Short mmCIF file of C-alpha atoms and ligand atoms in Angstrom, two decimals:
data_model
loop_
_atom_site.label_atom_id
_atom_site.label_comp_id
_atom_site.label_asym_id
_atom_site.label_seq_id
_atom_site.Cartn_x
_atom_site.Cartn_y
_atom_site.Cartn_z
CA UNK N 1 -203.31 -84.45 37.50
CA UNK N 2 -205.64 -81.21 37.50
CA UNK N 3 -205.75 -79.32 34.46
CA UNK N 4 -202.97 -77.01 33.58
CA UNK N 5 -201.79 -73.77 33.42
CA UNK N 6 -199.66 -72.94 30.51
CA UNK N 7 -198.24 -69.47 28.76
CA UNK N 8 -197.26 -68.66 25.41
CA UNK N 9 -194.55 -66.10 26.28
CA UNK N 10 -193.55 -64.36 22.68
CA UNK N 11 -190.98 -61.18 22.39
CA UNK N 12 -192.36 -58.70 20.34
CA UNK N 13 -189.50 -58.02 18.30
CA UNK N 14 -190.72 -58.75 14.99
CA UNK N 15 -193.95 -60.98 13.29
CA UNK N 16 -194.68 -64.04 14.41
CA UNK N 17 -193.04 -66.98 12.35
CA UNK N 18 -193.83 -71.05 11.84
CA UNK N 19 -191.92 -71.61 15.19
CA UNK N 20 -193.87 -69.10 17.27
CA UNK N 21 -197.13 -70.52 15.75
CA UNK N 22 -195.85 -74.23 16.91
CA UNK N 23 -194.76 -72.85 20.30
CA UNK N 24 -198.51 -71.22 20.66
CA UNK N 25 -200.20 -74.29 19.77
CA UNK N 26 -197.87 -76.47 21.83
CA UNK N 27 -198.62 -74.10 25.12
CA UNK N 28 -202.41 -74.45 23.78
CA UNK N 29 -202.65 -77.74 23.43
CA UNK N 30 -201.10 -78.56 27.10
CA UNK N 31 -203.61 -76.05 28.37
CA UNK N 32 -206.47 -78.54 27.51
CA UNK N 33 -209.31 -78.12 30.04
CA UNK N 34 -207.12 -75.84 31.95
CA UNK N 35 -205.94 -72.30 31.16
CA UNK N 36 -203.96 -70.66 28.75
CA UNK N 37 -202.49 -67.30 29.25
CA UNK N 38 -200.58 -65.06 26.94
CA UNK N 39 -197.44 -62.49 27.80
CA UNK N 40 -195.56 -60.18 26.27
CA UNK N 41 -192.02 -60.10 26.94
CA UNK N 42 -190.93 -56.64 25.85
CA UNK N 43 -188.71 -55.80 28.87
CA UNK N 44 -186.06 -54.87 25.91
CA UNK N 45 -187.65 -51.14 24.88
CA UNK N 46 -184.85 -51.39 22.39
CA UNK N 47 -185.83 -54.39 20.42
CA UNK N 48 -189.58 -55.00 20.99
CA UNK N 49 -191.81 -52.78 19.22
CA UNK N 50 -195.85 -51.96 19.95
CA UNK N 51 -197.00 -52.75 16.16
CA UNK N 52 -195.26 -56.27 16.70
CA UNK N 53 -197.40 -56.52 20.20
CA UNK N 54 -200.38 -55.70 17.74
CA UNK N 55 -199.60 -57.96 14.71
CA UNK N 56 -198.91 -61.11 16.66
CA UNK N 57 -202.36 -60.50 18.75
CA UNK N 58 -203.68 -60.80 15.33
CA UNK N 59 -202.09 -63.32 14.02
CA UNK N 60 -202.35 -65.32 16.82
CA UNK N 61 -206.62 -64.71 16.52
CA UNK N 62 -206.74 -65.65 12.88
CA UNK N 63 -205.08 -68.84 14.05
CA UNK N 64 -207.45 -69.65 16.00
CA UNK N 65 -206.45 -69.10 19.27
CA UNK N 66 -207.92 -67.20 22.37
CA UNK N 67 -206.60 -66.68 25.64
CA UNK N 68 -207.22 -65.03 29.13
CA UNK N 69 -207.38 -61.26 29.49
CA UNK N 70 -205.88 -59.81 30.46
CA UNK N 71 -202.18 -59.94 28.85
CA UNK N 72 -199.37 -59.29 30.76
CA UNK N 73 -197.59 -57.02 29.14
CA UNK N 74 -193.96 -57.26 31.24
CA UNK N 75 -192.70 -53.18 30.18
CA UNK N 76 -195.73 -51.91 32.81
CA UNK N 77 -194.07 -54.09 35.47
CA UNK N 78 -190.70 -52.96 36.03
CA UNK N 79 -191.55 -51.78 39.78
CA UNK N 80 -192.44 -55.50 40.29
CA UNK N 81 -188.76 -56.64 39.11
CA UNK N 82 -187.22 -53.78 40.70
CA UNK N 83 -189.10 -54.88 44.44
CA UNK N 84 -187.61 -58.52 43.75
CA UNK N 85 -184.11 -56.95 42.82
CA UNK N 86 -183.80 -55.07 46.24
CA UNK N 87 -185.15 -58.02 48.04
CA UNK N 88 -182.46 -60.12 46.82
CA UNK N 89 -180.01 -57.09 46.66
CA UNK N 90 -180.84 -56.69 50.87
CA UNK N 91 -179.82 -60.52 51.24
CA UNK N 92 -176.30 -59.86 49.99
CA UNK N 93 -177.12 -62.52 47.13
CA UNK N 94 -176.93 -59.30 43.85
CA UNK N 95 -173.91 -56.99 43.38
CA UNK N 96 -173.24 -54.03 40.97
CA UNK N 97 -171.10 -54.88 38.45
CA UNK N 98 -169.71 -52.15 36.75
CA UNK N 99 -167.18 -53.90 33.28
CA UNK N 100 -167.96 -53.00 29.74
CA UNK N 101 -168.57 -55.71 27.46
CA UNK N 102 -165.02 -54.96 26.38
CA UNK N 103 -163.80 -55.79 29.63
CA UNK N 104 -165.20 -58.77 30.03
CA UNK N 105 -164.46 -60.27 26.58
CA UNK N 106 -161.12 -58.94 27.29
CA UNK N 107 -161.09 -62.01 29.91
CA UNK N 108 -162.15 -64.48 27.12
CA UNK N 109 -159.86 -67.07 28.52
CA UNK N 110 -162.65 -67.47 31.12
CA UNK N 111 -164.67 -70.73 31.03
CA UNK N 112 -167.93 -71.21 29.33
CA UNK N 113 -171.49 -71.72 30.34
CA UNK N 114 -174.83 -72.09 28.69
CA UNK N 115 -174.85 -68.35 27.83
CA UNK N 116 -171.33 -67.80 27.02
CA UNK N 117 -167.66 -66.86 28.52
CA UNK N 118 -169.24 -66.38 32.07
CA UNK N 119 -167.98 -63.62 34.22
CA UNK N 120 -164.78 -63.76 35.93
CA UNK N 121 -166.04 -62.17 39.08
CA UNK N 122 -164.22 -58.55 38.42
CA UNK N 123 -166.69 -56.67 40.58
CA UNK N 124 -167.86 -58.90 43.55
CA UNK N 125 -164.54 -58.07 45.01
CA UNK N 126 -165.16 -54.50 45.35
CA UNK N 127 -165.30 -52.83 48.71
CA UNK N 128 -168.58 -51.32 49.34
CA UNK N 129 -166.23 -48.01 49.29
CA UNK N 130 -165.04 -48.96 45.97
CA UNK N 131 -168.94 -49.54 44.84
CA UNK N 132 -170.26 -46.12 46.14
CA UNK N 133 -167.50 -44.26 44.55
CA UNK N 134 -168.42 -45.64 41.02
CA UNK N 135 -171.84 -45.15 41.57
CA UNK N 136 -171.70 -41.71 43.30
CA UNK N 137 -169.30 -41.36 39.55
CA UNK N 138 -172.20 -41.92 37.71
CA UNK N 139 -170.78 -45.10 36.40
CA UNK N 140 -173.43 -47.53 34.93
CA UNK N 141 -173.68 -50.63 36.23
CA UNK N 142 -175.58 -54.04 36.16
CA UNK N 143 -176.57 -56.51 39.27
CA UNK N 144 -175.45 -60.04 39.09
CA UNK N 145 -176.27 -62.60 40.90
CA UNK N 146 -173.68 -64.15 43.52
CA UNK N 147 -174.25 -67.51 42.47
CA UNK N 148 -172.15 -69.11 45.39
CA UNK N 149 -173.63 -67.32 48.02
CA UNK N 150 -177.16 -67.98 46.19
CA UNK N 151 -176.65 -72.01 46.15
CA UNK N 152 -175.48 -71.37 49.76
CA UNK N 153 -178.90 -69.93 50.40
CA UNK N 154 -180.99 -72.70 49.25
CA UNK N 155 -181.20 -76.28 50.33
CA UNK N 156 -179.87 -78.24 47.24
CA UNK N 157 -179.99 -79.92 45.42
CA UNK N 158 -182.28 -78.68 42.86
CA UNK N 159 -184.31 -80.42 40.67
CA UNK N 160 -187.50 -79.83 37.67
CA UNK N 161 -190.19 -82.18 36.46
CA UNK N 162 -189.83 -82.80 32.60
CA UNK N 163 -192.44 -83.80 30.63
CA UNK N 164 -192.04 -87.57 29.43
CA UNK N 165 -188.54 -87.84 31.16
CA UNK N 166 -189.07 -87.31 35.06
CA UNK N 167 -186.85 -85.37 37.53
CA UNK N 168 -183.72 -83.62 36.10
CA UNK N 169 -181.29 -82.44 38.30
CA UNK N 170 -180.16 -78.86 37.99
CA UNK N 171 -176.52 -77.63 38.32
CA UNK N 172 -177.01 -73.20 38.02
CA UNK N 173 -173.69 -72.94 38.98
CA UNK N 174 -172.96 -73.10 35.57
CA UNK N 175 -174.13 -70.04 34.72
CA UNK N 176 -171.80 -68.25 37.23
CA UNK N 177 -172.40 -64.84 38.40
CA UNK N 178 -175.47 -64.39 35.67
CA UNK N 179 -176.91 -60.94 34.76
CA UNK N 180 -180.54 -60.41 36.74
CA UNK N 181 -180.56 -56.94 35.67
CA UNK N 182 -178.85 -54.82 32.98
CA UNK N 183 -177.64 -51.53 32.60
CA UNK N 184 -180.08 -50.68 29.91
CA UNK N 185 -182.92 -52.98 30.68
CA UNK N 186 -183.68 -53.03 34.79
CA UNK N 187 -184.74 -56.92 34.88
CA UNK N 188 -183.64 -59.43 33.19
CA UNK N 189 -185.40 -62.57 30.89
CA UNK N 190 -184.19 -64.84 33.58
CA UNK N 191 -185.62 -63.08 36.65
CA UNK N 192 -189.12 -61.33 34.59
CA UNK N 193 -190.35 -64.88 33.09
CA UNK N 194 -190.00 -66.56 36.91
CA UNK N 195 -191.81 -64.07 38.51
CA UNK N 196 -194.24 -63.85 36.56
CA UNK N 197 -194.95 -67.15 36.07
CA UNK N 198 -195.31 -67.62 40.16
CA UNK N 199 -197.73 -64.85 40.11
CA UNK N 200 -199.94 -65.77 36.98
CA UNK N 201 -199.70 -69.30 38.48
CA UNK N 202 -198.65 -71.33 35.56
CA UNK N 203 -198.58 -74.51 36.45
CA UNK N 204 -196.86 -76.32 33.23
CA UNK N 205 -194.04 -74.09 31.32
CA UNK N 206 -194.13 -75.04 28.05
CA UNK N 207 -191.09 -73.52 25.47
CA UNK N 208 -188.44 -74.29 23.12
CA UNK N 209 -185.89 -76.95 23.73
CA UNK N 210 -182.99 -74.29 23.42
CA UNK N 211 -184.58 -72.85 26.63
CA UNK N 212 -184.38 -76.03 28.67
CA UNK N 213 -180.50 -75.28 30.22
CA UNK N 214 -181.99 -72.03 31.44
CA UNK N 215 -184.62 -73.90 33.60
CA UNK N 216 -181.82 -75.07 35.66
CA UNK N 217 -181.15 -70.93 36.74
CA UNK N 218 -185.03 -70.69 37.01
CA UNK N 219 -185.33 -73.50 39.39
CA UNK N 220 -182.75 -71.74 41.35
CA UNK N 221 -184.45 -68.00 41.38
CA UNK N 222 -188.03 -69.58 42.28
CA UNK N 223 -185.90 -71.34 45.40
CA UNK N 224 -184.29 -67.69 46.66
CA UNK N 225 -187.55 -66.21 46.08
CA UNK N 226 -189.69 -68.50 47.46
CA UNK N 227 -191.74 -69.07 44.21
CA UNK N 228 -193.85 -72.23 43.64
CA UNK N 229 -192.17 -74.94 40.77
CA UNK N 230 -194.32 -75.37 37.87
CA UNK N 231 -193.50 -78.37 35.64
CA UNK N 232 -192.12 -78.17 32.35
CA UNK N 233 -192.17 -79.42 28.79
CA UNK N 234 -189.81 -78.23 26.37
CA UNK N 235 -190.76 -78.91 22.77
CA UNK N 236 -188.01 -79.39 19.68
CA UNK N 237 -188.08 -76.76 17.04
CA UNK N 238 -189.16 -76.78 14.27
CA UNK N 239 -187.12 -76.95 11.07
CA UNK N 240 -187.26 -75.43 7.94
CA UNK N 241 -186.83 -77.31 5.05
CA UNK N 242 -183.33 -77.18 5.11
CA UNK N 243 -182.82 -78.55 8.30
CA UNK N 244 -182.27 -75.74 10.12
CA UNK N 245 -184.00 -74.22 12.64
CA UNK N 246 -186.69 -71.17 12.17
CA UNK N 247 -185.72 -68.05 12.79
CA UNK N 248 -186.33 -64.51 11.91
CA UNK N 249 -182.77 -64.43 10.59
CA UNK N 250 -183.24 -66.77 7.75
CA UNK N 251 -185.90 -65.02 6.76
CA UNK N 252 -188.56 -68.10 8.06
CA UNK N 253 -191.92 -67.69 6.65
CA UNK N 254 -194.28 -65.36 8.83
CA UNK N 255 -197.55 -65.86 9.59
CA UNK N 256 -198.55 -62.64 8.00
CA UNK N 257 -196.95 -63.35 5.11
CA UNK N 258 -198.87 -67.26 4.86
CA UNK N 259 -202.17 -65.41 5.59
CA UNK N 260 -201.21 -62.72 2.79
CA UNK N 261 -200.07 -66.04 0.06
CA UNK N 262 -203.83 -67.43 0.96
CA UNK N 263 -203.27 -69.71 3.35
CA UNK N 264 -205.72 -70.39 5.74
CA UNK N 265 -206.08 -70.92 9.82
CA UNK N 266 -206.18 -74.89 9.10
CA UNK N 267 -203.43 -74.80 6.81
CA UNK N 268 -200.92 -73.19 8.59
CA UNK N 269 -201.77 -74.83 11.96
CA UNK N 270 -200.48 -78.16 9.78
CA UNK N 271 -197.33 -76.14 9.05
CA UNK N 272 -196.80 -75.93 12.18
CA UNK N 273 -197.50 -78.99 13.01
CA UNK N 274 -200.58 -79.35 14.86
CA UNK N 275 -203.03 -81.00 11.79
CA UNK N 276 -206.05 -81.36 14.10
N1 LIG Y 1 -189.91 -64.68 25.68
C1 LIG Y 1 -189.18 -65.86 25.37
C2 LIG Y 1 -188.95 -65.95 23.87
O1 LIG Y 1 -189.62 -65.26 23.11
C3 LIG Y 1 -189.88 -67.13 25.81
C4 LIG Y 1 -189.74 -67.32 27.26
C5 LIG Y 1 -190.32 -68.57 27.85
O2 LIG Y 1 -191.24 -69.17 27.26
O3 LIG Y 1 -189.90 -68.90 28.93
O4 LIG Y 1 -188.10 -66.71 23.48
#
């Protein structure tokens, strides 16, 4: 197998922790001989900040690491998404949907998928009358995907390349009609990390376990868009010593804040579980 290309793909939305570092050094490691790219995923202005873009940079240096320049930095690519979004919008595959949150928890009853009650299809019923008159209202809305019609469009079934376990078999229906842009964010995670992925041409997507049933909807988006199907490898999490997982909501130990107590480079990298 030639060499890989792998991403460390962070949020800024507050310092890096333990977990990032292990996620960074996991992508790294993978990398070996081959590339490793970085990428910020601020594509939500309301949570990502530019002096967490700065500190993990930093953090991420003092650790040792380097990386291609330059960094894709996903906020100064929103015409990118957008161009995708009317592609698949001119294919019939997105609609507007136009329910509150209230609405659609108001439909709770509705059956689950990996990200929750999924939609009950309120607004891909609409008449294209009914759609211009909200929209000519002024009426925020989001675009979901049609997920029947998408499966329709590509030749199933679908499948991804897992590190150390072979060919899984995805089912996106799942996710039903899933969100590809919001009403206060124009693309979504789902749509911003496969495209740019195809275009940086990562060949080996390395993240967090918890990400894995989303790779099922990726494998589906790089189909309808005609994207090439990197392989991936998604890595446990790590634990803190209570058995739970790292987070920035229990207050998990930043990097900053290691670097600050005296730690150094070496040390934490064996925090984070990469000793050599
Ligand atoms: N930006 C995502 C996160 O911080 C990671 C996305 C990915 O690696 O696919 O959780």
């Amino acid at each position: 197998m030639p060499p890989a290309t792998t991403r460390f793909a962070p949020s800024p939305t507050g310092l890096l922790h333990l977990g990032h570092a292990h996620a960074a050094l996991f992508a790294h490691r993978a990398a070996a001989g081959g590339r490793f790219l970085l990428r910020l995923e601020d594509i939500d202005r309301t949570r990502c900040r530019p002096e967490f873009a700065e500190a993990l940079l930093e953090d991420l240096a003092w650790l040792g690491l380097s990386w291609e320049q330059p960094v894709r930095v996903q906020s100064r690519h929103f015409p990118d998404y957008a161009a995708v979004l009317a592609g698949l919008r001119a294919r019939g595959l997105l609609y507007p949907c136009f329910c509150t949150r209230a609405e659609i928890a108001a439909s709770a009853s509705a059956p689950h998928g990996p990200e929750g009650a999924l939609y009950p299809g309120t607004c891909r019923g609409l008449s294209p009358a009914q759609r211009d008159a909200k929209v000519a209202a002024g009426l925020p809305y989001a675009l979901r995907l049609d997920m029947a019609a998408a499966l329709r469009a590509v030749p199933g079934p679908l499948c991804f390349e897992e590190a150390g376990e072979g060919r899984l078999r995805c089912d996106p229906a799942g996710f039903g009609d899933v969100v590809l842009a919001r009403k206060d964010t124009p693309a979504s995670y789902h749509l911003c990390v496969c495209h740019d992925d195809a275009l940086q041409g990562v060949t080996l997507v390395t993240r967090g376990v918890d990400l894995k049933p989303a790779t099922q909807l990726h494998r589906l988006l790089q189909a309808l868009c005609g994207w090439p199907q990197p392989a991936y490898a998604h890595h446990g999490l790590l634990l803190g010593p209570d058995g739970r997982r790292l987070a920035k909501r229990d207050q998990a130990p930043t990097l900053r804040a290691l670097r600050q107590a005296g730690r150094t480079p070496a040390e934490v990298r064996v925090l984070a579980g990469f000793p050599d």
